[in-house]
PDB file of C-alpha atoms in Angstrom:
ATOM      1  CA  MET U   1      -2.209 -25.611  11.982  1.00 35.00           C
ATOM      2  CA  PRO U   2      -5.922 -26.208  10.998  1.00 37.00           C
ATOM      3  CA  TRP U   3      -7.742 -23.713  10.946  1.00 40.00           C
ATOM      4  CA  ASN U   4     -11.193 -24.854  13.555  1.00 44.00           C
ATOM      5  CA  LYS U   5      -7.938 -25.044  15.974  1.00 41.00           C
ATOM      6  CA  LEU U   6      -7.285 -22.264  14.832  1.00 40.00           C
ATOM      7  CA  ARG U   7     -11.365 -20.594  15.479  1.00 42.00           C
ATOM      8  CA  GLU U   8     -10.923 -22.367  19.201  1.00 45.00           C
ATOM      9  CA  GLU U   9      -7.703 -20.451  19.972  1.00 43.00           C
ATOM     10  CA  LEU U  10      -9.787 -16.748  18.718  1.00 44.00           C
ATOM     11  CA  ALA U  11     -12.507 -17.914  20.963  1.00 43.00           C
ATOM     12  CA  GLN U  12     -11.274 -17.949  23.974  1.00 44.00           C
ATOM     13  CA  SER U  13      -8.386 -14.740  23.041  1.00 51.00           C
ATOM     14  CA  ASP U  14      -7.411 -13.101  25.868  1.00 61.00           C
ATOM     15  CA  VAL U  15      -6.633  -9.907  24.323  1.00 64.00           C
ATOM     16  CA  ILE U  16      -9.348  -9.778  21.893  1.00 72.00           C
ATOM     17  CA  SER U  17     -11.651  -9.681  24.380  1.00 71.00           C
ATOM     18  CA  ASP U  18     -10.942  -7.037  25.527  1.00 83.00           C
ATOM     19  CA  PHE U  19     -10.992  -5.367  22.845  1.00 86.00           C
ATOM     20  CA  THR U  20     -13.627  -2.674  24.219  1.00 89.00           C
ATOM     21  CA  LEU U  21     -15.882  -1.430  21.212  1.00 88.00           C
ATOM     22  CA  GLU U  22     -13.429   1.576  20.106  1.00 93.00           C
ATOM     23  CA  GLU U  23     -11.060  -0.628  18.887  1.00 93.00           C
ATOM     24  CA  SER U  24     -13.588  -4.168  17.740  1.00 90.00           C
ATOM     25  CA  ARG U  25     -15.201  -1.240  15.066  1.00 90.00           C
ATOM     26  CA  ALA U  26     -12.077  -0.104  14.073  1.00 94.00           C
ATOM     27  CA  PHE U  27     -10.691  -3.229  13.448  1.00 92.00           C
ATOM     28  CA  VAL U  28     -13.614  -4.122  11.368  1.00 91.00           C
ATOM     29  CA  ASP U  29     -12.047  -1.073   9.071  1.00 93.00           C
ATOM     30  CA  LEU U  30      -9.005  -2.363   8.751  1.00 95.00           C
ATOM     31  CA  ALA U  31      -9.105  -6.127   8.510  1.00 91.00           C
ATOM     32  CA  VAL U  32     -12.714  -4.445   5.267  1.00 91.00           C
ATOM     33  CA  LEU U  33      -9.827  -3.125   3.859  1.00 92.00           C
ATOM     34  CA  VAL U  34      -7.360  -6.304   3.637  1.00 91.00           C
ATOM     35  CA  MET U  35     -10.756  -7.947   1.872  1.00 86.00           C
ATOM     36  CA  MET U  36     -11.223  -5.294  -0.407  1.00 86.00           C
ATOM     37  CA  ILE U  37      -7.607  -3.302  -1.634  1.00 87.00           C
ATOM     38  CA  ASP U  38      -7.740  -6.943  -4.202  1.00 79.00           C
ATOM     39  CA  GLU U  39     -11.115  -6.474  -5.082  1.00 78.00           C
ATOM     40  CA  GLN U  40     -12.237  -9.268  -4.843  1.00 76.00           C
ATOM     41  CA  VAL U  41     -13.413 -10.752  -1.324  1.00 79.00           C
ATOM     42  CA  THR U  42     -14.088 -14.557  -1.314  1.00 71.00           C
ATOM     43  CA  THR U  43     -15.652 -16.848   0.885  1.00 78.00           C
ATOM     44  CA  ASP U  44     -13.306 -17.597   2.853  1.00 77.00           C
ATOM     45  CA  GLU U  45     -12.415 -14.825   3.996  1.00 76.00           C
ATOM     46  CA  LEU U  46     -15.915 -14.037   4.843  1.00 75.00           C
ATOM     47  CA  GLU U  47     -15.837 -17.336   7.083  1.00 79.00           C
ATOM     48  CA  GLU U  48     -12.708 -15.402   8.993  1.00 77.00           C
ATOM     49  CA  LEU U  49     -13.466 -12.394   9.696  1.00 77.00           C
ATOM     50  CA  SER U  50     -17.448 -14.223  10.589  1.00 80.00           C
ATOM     51  CA  ASP U  51     -15.200 -16.004  13.332  1.00 77.00           C
ATOM     52  CA  GLN U  52     -13.301 -13.251  14.149  1.00 75.00           C
ATOM     53  CA  LEU U  53     -15.630 -11.201  15.259  1.00 77.00           C
ATOM     54  CA  ALA U  54     -16.946 -13.911  17.336  1.00 76.00           C
ATOM     55  CA  ALA U  55     -14.538 -13.853  19.385  1.00 73.00           C
ATOM     56  CA  LEU U  56     -15.216 -10.125  20.302  1.00 77.00           C
ATOM     57  CA  PRO U  57     -16.537  -8.974  23.270  1.00 71.00           C
ATOM     58  CA  PHE U  58     -19.765  -9.191  22.380  1.00 73.00           C
ATOM     59  CA  GLU U  59     -23.065 -11.453  24.167  1.00 73.00           C
ATOM     60  CA  ASP U  60     -24.226 -12.501  21.274  1.00 73.00           C
ATOM     61  CA  ALA U  61     -24.197 -12.796  17.169  1.00 74.00           C
ATOM     62  CA  GLU U  62     -27.242 -10.013  18.075  1.00 80.00           C
ATOM     63  CA  GLU U  63     -25.384  -8.099  19.728  1.00 76.00           C
ATOM     64  CA  ILE U  64     -22.295  -8.069  17.300  1.00 76.00           C
ATOM     65  CA  GLU U  65     -24.879  -6.856  14.232  1.00 78.00           C
ATOM     66  CA  ARG U  66     -26.173  -4.286  16.409  1.00 78.00           C
ATOM     67  CA  GLU U  67     -22.749  -2.904  17.567  1.00 76.00           C
ATOM     68  CA  LEU U  68     -20.974  -3.390  13.979  1.00 78.00           C
ATOM     69  CA  GLY U  69     -23.802  -3.985  11.496  1.00 80.00           C
ATOM     70  CA  ASP U  70     -23.551  -0.439  10.417  1.00 80.00           C
ATOM     71  CA  GLN U  71     -19.731  -0.168  10.594  1.00 82.00           C
ATOM     72  CA  ILE U  72     -18.758  -3.016   8.374  1.00 83.00           C
ATOM     73  CA  ALA U  73     -21.351  -1.707   6.071  1.00 84.00           C
ATOM     74  CA  TYR U  74     -20.227   1.509   6.489  1.00 85.00           C
ATOM     75  CA  ALA U  75     -16.320   0.569   6.140  1.00 87.00           C
ATOM     76  CA  ARG U  76     -17.465  -1.303   2.856  1.00 88.00           C
ATOM     77  CA  LYS U  77     -18.470   1.957   1.159  1.00 90.00           C
ATOM     78  CA  THR U  78     -16.075   4.657   2.416  1.00 90.00           C
ATOM     79  CA  VAL U  79     -13.052   1.176   1.645  1.00 89.00           C
ATOM     80  CA  ASP U  80     -14.127   1.495  -1.388  1.00 89.00           C
ATOM     81  CA  GLU U  81     -14.245   5.202  -2.215  1.00 90.00           C
ATOM     82  CA  LEU U  82     -10.163   4.676  -0.610  1.00 89.00           C
ATOM     83  CA  LEU U  83      -9.220   1.977  -3.116  1.00 86.00           C
ATOM     84  CA  ASP U  84      -7.627   4.029  -5.677  1.00 83.00           C
ATOM     85  CA  ASP U  85      -5.384   6.247  -3.872  1.00 88.00           C
ATOM     86  CA  LYS U  86      -2.746   5.820  -2.313  1.00 84.00           C
ATOM     87  CA  ASP U  87      -1.959   8.182   0.421  1.00 89.00           C
ATOM     88  CA  GLN U  88      -6.369   8.575   1.907  1.00 93.00           C
ATOM     89  CA  ILE U  89      -5.329   4.679   2.415  1.00 94.00           C
ATOM     90  CA  ASP U  90      -2.571   5.294   4.236  1.00 94.00           C
ATOM     91  CA  SER U  91      -4.589   8.599   6.074  1.00 95.00           C
ATOM     92  CA  TYR U  92      -7.744   6.400   7.106  1.00 96.00           C
ATOM     93  CA  ILE U  93      -4.712   3.088   7.960  1.00 97.00           C
ATOM     94  CA  ALA U  94      -3.231   5.655  10.420  1.00 97.00           C
ATOM     95  CA  GLU U  95      -6.550   6.824  11.870  1.00 97.00           C
ATOM     96  CA  THR U  96      -8.024   3.707  11.716  1.00 97.00           C
ATOM     97  CA  ALA U  97      -4.811   2.136  13.303  1.00 97.00           C
ATOM     98  CA  ALA U  98      -4.411   4.548  15.924  1.00 97.00           C
ATOM     99  CA  LYS U  99      -7.942   3.762  17.965  1.00 97.00           C
ATOM    100  CA  ILE U 100      -6.472   0.293  18.418  1.00 96.00           C
ATOM    101  CA  ASP U 101      -4.572   1.312  22.260  1.00 94.00           C
ATOM    102  CA  GLY U 102      -1.984  -0.769  23.676  1.00 93.00           C
ATOM    103  CA  ASP U 103       1.209  -3.059  22.423  1.00 93.00           C
ATOM    104  CA  ASP U 104      -0.815  -6.804  23.476  1.00 91.00           C
ATOM    105  CA  HIS U 105      -3.795  -5.164  21.232  1.00 93.00           C
ATOM    106  CA  ARG U 106      -1.888  -3.710  18.507  1.00 95.00           C
ATOM    107  CA  GLN U 107       0.277  -7.093  17.856  1.00 92.00           C
ATOM    108  CA  HIS U 108      -3.081  -8.909  17.949  1.00 89.00           C
ATOM    109  CA  VAL U 109      -4.806  -6.634  15.222  1.00 92.00           C
ATOM    110  CA  LEU U 110      -1.437  -7.035  13.188  1.00 93.00           C
ATOM    111  CA  GLU U 111      -0.995 -10.743  13.656  1.00 90.00           C
ATOM    112  CA  LEU U 112      -5.381 -11.519  12.918  1.00 89.00           C
ATOM    113  CA  LEU U 113      -5.296  -9.082   9.925  1.00 91.00           C
ATOM    114  CA  ALA U 114      -1.890 -11.725   8.904  1.00 90.00           C
ATOM    115  CA  VAL U 115      -5.008 -14.733   9.546  1.00 87.00           C
ATOM    116  CA  LEU U 116      -7.316 -12.844   7.106  1.00 85.00           C
ATOM    117  CA  ALA U 117      -5.307 -11.678   4.721  1.00 87.00           C
ATOM    118  CA  TYR U 118      -3.684 -15.731   4.262  1.00 84.00           C
ATOM    119  CA  SER U 119      -7.015 -16.950   4.562  1.00 81.00           C
ATOM    120  CA  ASP U 120      -6.995 -17.904   0.526  1.00 75.00           C
ATOM    121  CA  GLU U 121      -3.847 -17.304  -1.886  1.00 73.00           C
ATOM    122  CA  VAL U 122      -2.184 -14.954  -1.038  1.00 71.00           C
ATOM    123  CA  ASP U 123      -2.182 -11.588  -2.555  1.00 77.00           C
ATOM    124  CA  ILE U 124       0.755  -8.594  -2.468  1.00 87.00           C
ATOM    125  CA  GLN U 125      -1.871  -5.564  -1.199  1.00 89.00           C
ATOM    126  CA  GLU U 126      -3.056  -7.317   0.909  1.00 88.00           C
ATOM    127  CA  THR U 127       0.206  -8.572   3.319  1.00 91.00           C
ATOM    128  CA  ASP U 128       0.954  -5.043   1.977  1.00 93.00           C
ATOM    129  CA  ILE U 129      -1.608  -3.262   3.832  1.00 94.00           C
ATOM    130  CA  CYS U 130      -0.699  -5.802   6.808  1.00 94.00           C
ATOM    131  CA  HIS U 131       2.706  -3.914   6.488  1.00 95.00           C
ATOM    132  CA  ARG U 132       1.047  -0.440   6.458  1.00 96.00           C
ATOM    133  CA  VAL U 133      -0.960  -1.220   9.674  1.00 97.00           C
ATOM    134  CA  GLY U 134       2.601  -2.659  11.494  1.00 97.00           C
ATOM    135  CA  LYS U 135       3.972   0.683   9.945  1.00 97.00           C
ATOM    136  CA  ALA U 136       1.182   2.867  11.739  1.00 97.00           C
ATOM    137  CA  PHE U 137       1.398   1.195  14.868  1.00 97.00           C
ATOM    138  CA  GLY U 138       4.736   1.849  14.843  1.00 97.00           C
ATOM    139  CA  PHE U 139       6.923  -1.421  14.756  1.00 97.00           C
ATOM    140  CA  ASP U 140       9.780  -1.731  13.324  1.00 96.00           C
ATOM    141  CA  GLU U 141      10.837  -4.157  10.614  1.00 95.00           C
ATOM    142  CA  LYS U 142      11.126  -7.173  12.281  1.00 96.00           C
ATOM    143  CA  ARG U 143       8.193  -7.406  14.174  1.00 94.00           C
ATOM    144  CA  ILE U 144       5.895  -6.651  11.421  1.00 94.00           C
ATOM    145  CA  GLU U 145       7.415  -9.982   9.363  1.00 92.00           C
ATOM    146  CA  ASP U 146       7.524 -11.900  12.880  1.00 91.00           C
ATOM    147  CA  ALA U 147       3.471 -10.692  13.033  1.00 86.00           C
ATOM    148  CA  LEU U 148       2.674 -11.812   9.702  1.00 86.00           C
ATOM    149  CA  MET U 149       4.435 -14.718  10.025  1.00 87.00           C
ATOM    150  CA  ASP U 150       2.585 -16.069  13.068  1.00 81.00           C
ATOM    151  CA  GLY U 151      -0.709 -15.386  11.247  1.00 74.00           C
ATOM    152  CA  ALA U 152       0.363 -16.516   7.610  1.00 76.00           C
ATOM    153  CA  LEU U 153       0.876 -20.390   9.965  1.00 78.00           C
ATOM    154  CA  GLY U 154      -1.803 -19.661  12.265  1.00 68.00           C
ATOM    155  CA  ARG U 155       0.213 -19.051  15.848  1.00 61.00           C
ATOM    156  CA  VAL U 156      -2.574 -15.823  16.343  1.00 63.00           C
ATOM    157  CA  GLY U 157      -0.714 -14.383  20.214  1.00 58.00           C
ATOM    158  CA  ALA U 158       2.689 -17.207  19.505  1.00 48.00           C
TER     159      ALA U 158
END
């Protein structure tokens, strides 16, 4: 699926548009972790994150900036401090994942994180974080692999 078609689908997603502010913030935290884990944030990743943020339940870019701008800065600082400590990363993932309610929301977040992870080149560290998020959501191995494959192929919500 072409990326521009995927972006259109994200913008029309009923799931992501139902996220609460807390879920939106948790999603941002996990997305920043996926982007930063390999210590190389690419233009493709930033563009994909921007598109995903636009699909969240906010009126416009100004409201996104107002509600999530500080969250993104905080997440970057926090993740930067965690990068060398696997145990702290797991705790961060567990605490953040717990803020996302419901099976549908969790499934959607995992697929979106996979889209983000695969938006540039495949990086084992990024897919590992997605896998660990899936575990924190309580998903079994098959469900995690299916969500990662769907996200990698651009089939969010398939």
